[in-house]
Short mmCIF file of C-alpha atoms in Angstrom, two decimals:
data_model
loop_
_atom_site.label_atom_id
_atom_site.label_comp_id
_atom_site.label_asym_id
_atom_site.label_seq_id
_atom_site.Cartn_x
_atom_site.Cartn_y
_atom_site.Cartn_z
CA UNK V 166 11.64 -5.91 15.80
CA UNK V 167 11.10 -9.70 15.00
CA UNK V 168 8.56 -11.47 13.82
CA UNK V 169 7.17 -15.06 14.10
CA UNK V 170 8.99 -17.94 12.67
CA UNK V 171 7.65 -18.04 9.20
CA UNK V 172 6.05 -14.73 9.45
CA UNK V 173 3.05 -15.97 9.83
CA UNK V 174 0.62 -12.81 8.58
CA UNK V 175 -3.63 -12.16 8.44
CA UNK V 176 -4.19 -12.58 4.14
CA UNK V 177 -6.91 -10.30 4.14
CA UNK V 178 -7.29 -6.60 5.59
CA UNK V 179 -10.34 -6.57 7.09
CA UNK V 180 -10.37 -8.02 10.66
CA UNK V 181 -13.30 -9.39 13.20
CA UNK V 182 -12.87 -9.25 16.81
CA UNK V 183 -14.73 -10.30 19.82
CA UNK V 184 -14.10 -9.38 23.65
CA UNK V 185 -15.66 -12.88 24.88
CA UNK V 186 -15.84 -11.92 28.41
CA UNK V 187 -14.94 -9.04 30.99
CA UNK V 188 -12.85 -8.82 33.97
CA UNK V 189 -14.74 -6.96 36.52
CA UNK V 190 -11.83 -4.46 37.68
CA UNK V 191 -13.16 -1.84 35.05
CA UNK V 192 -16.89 -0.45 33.71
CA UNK V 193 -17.66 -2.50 30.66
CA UNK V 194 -17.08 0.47 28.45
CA UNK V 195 -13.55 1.10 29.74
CA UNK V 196 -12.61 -2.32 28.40
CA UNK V 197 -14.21 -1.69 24.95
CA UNK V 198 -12.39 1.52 24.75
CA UNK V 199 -8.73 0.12 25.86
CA UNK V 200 -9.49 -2.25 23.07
CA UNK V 201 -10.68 0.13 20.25
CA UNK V 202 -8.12 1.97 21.28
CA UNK V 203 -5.45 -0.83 20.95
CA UNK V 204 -6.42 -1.49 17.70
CA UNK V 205 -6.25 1.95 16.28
CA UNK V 206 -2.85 2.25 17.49
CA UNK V 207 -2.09 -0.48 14.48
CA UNK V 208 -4.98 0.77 12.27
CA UNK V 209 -3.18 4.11 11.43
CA UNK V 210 -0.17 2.60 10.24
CA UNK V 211 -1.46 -0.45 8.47
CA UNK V 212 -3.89 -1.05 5.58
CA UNK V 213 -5.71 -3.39 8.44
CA UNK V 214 -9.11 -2.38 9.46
CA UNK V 215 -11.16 -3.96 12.63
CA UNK V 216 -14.83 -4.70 13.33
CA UNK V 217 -16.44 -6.12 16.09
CA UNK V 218 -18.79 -8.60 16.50
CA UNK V 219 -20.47 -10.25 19.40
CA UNK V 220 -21.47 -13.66 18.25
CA UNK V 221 -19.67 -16.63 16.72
CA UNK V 222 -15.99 -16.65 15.94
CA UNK V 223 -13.81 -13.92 15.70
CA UNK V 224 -10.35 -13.79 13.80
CA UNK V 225 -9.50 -12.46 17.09
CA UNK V 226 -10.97 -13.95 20.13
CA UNK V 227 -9.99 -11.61 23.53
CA UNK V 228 -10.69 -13.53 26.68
CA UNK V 229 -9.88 -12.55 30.53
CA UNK V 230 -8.59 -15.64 32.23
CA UNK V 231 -7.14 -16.77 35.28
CA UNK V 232 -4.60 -20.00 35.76
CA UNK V 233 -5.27 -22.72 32.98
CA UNK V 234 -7.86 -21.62 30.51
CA UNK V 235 -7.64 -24.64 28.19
CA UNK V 236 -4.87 -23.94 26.21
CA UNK V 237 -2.14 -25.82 28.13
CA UNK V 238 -0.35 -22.28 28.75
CA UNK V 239 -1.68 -21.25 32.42
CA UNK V 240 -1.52 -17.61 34.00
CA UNK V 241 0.70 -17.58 37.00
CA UNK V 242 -1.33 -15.37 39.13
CA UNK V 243 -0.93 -12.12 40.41
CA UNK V 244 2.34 -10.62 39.03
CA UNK V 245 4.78 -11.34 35.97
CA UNK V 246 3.11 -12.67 32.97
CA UNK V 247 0.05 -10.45 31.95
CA UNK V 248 -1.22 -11.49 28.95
CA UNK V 249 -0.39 -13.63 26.06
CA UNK V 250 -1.63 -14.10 22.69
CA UNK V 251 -1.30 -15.93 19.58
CA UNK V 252 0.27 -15.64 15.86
CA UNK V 253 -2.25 -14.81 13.06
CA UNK V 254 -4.18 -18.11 11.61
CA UNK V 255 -7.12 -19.59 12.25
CA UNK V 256 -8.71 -21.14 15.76
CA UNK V 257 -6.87 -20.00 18.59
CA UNK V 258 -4.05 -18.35 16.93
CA UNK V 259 -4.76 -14.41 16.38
CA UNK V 260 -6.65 -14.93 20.02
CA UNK V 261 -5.48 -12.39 23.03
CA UNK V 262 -5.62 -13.95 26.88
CA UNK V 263 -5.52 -11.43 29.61
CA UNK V 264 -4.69 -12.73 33.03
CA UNK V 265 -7.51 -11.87 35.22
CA UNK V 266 -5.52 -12.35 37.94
CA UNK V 267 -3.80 -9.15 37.55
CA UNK V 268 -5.79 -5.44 38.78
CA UNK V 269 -6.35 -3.62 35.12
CA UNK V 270 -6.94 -0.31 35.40
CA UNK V 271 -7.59 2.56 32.96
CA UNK V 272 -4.55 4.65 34.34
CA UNK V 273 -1.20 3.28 34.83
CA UNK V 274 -2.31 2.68 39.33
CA UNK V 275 -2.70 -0.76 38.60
CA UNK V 276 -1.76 -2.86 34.90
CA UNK V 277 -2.85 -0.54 31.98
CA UNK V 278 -5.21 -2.15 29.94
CA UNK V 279 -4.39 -0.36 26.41
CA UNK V 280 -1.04 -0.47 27.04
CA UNK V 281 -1.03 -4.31 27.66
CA UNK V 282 -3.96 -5.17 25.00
CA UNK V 283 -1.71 -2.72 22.52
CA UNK V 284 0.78 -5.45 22.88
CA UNK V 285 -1.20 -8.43 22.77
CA UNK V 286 -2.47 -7.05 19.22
CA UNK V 287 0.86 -6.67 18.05
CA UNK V 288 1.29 -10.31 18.54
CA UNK V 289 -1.94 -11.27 16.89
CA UNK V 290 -0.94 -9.24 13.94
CA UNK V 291 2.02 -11.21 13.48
CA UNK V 292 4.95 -9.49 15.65
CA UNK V 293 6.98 -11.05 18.33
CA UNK V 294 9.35 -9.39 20.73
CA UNK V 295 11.33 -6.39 20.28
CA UNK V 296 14.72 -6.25 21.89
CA UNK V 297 14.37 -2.02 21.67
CA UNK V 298 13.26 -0.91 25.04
CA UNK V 299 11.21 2.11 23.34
CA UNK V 300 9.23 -0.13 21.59
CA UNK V 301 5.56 -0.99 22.74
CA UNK V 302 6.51 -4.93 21.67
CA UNK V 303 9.72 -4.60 24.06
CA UNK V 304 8.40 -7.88 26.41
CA UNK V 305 8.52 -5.63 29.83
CA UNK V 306 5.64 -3.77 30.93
CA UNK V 307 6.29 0.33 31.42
CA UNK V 308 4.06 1.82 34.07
CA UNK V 309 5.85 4.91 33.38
CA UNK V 310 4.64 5.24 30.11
CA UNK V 311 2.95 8.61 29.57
CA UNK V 312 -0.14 7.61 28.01
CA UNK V 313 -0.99 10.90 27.18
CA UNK V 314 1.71 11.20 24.24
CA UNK V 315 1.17 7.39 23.32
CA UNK V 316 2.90 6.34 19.91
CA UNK V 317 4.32 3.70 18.23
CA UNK V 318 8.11 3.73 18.10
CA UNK V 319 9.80 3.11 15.09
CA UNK V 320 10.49 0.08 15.27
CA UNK V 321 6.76 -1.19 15.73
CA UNK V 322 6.08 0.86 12.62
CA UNK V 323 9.05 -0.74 10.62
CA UNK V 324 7.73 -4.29 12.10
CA UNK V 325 4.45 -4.36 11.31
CA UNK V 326 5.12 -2.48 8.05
CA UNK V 327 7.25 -5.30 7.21
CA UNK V 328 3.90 -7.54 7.36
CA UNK V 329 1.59 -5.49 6.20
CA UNK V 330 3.15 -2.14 4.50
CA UNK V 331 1.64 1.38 4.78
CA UNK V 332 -1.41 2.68 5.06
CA UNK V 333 -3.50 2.50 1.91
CA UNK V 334 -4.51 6.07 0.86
CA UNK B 273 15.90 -15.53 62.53
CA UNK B 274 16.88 -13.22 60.38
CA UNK B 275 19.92 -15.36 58.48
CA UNK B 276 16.86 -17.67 57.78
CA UNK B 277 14.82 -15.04 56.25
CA UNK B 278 17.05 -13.83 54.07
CA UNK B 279 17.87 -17.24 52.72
CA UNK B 280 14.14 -17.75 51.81
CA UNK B 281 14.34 -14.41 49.94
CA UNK B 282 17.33 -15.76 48.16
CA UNK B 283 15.34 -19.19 47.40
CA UNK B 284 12.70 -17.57 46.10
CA UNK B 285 14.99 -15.22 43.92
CA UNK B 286 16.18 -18.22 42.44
CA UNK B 287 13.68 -19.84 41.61
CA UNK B 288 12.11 -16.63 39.48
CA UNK B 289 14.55 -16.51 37.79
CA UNK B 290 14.84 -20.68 36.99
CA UNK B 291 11.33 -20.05 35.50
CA UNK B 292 12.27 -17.11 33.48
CA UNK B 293 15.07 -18.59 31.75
CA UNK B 294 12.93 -21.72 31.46
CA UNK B 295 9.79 -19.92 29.87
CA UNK B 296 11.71 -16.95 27.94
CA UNK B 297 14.77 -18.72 26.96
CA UNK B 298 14.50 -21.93 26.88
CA UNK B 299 16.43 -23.19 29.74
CA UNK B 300 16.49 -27.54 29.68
CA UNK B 301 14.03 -27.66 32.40
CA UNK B 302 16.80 -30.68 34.08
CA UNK B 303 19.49 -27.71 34.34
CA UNK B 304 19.03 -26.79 37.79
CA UNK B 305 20.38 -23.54 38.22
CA UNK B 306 21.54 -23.48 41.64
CA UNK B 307 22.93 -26.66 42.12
CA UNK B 308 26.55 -25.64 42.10
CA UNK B 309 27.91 -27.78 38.82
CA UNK B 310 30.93 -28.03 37.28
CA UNK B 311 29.67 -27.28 34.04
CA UNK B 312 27.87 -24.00 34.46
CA UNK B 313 28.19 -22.91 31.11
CA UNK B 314 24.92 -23.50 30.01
CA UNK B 315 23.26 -21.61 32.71
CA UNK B 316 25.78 -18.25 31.98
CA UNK B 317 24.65 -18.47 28.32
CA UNK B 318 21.13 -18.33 28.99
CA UNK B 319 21.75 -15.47 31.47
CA UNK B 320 23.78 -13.62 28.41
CA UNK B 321 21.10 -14.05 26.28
CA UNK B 322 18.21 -12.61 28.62
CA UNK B 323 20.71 -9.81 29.63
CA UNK B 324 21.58 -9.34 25.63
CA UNK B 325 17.89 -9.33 24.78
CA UNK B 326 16.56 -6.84 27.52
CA UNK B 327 19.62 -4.74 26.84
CA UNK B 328 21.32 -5.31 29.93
CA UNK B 329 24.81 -5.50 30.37
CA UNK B 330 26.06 -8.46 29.08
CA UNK B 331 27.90 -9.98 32.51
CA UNK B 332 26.12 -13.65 32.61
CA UNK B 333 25.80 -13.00 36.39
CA UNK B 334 22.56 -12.15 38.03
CA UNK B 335 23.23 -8.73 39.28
CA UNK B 336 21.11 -6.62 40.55
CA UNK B 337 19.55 -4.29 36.74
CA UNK B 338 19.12 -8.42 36.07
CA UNK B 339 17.07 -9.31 38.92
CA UNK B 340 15.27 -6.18 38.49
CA UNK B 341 14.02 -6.85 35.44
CA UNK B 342 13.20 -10.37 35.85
CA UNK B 343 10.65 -8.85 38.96
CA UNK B 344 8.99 -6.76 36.22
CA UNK B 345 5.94 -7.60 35.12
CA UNK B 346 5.56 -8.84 31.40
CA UNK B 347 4.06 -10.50 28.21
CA UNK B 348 3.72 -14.48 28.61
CA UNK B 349 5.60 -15.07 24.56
CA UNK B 350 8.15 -16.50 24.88
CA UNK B 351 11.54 -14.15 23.34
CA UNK B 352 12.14 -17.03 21.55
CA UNK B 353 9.98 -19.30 19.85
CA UNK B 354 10.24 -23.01 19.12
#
């Protein structure tokens, strides 16, 4: 695992996040369950907790764009890069950017949402890149990921334990 | 015809993968990489470092496992960060 230069990490363990806007490829409520479902993913092995709001700003702001979206990073389009997001801190960094110009889907016929927004979370939570294949922060997108048996590998837990340590009991 | 098509399809190969290695790894966006130069050093060492990264054998040639991957849809971070 890696982490951002300076490791930059949220200083408090509760966490606000708001989906701005929706892509229309999937019902409203798929979206907010990829998302809740992202989250947990890092919930379980963290102290961090998440809540959502729906007005104001967020620590983490999740938008679905398409080409430039105003911060000087445009998507490309149908095809190669997904998403991005940014490094914890405040303003735009902690925020997650789909690319609308990709088809999300709940199952894996399309881009996986959770699989993608899993990722994205991981960044605004303070990882970068993994160079381990297994790992859900490994930069390449697995459509043959069997979301049924979903988990963290290792190293994800070892990265973001790094940041944040275990679970509180 | 068909010489011509395939030399698109090379083209556009190439010029993937000149934006990968210029948004993932930092390739000097003045480093063209299919000019042929006498000094193509650079370009092999960013090729290494993609291939090291993604766990791809290390050949600083763009096989075929490299091209692959480079046609795989990903995460807009770059692998590494100013």
């Amino acid at each position: 695992f890696s982490t951002f230069p300076g490791m930059p990490k949220w200083r408090k363990t509760h966490l606000t996040y708001r989906i701005v806007n929706y892509t229309l490829d999937l019902p409203r409520d798929a979206i907010d369950s990829a998302i809740e479902k992202a989250l947990t993913v890092w919930e379980k092995v963290t102290p961090l907790t998440f809540s959502r709001i729906n007005e104001g700003v967020a620590d983490i702001m999740i938008i679905f764009a398409v080409r430039e979206h105003g911060d000087f990073s445009p998507f490309d389009g149908p095809g190669n890069v997904l998403a991005h997001a940014y490094a914890p801190g405040s303003g735009i960094d902690g925020d997650v950017h789909f690319d609308d110009d990709e088809k999300w889907t709940k199952d894996t016929s399309g881009i996986n949402l959770f699989l993608v927004a899993a990722h994205e979370l991981g960044h605004s939570l303070g990882l970068q890149h993994s160079t381990n294949s297994e790992a859900l922060m490994y930069p390449v997108y697995n459509k043959f990921t069997d979301l049924a048996r979903f988990h963290l590998s290792q190293d994800d837990v070892n990265g973001i334990q790094s940041l944040y340590g275990p679970p509180t009991a | 015809y068909p010489l011509d098509r395939a030399a698109k399809d090379e083209d556009d190969s190439m010029n993937l993968v000149q934006r990968y290695l210029e948004n993932y790894y930092n390739l000097e966006k003045d480093v063209k990489l299919f000019v042929r130069r006498k000094d193509s050093a650079p370009v092999v060492k960013k090729i290494q470092e993609m291939q090291r990264f993604l766990g791809l054998e290390v050949t600083g040639k763009l096989d075929s496992d490299t091209l692959e991957v480079i046609r795989k849809p990903r995460c807009g971070i770059p692998d590494v960060g100013h």
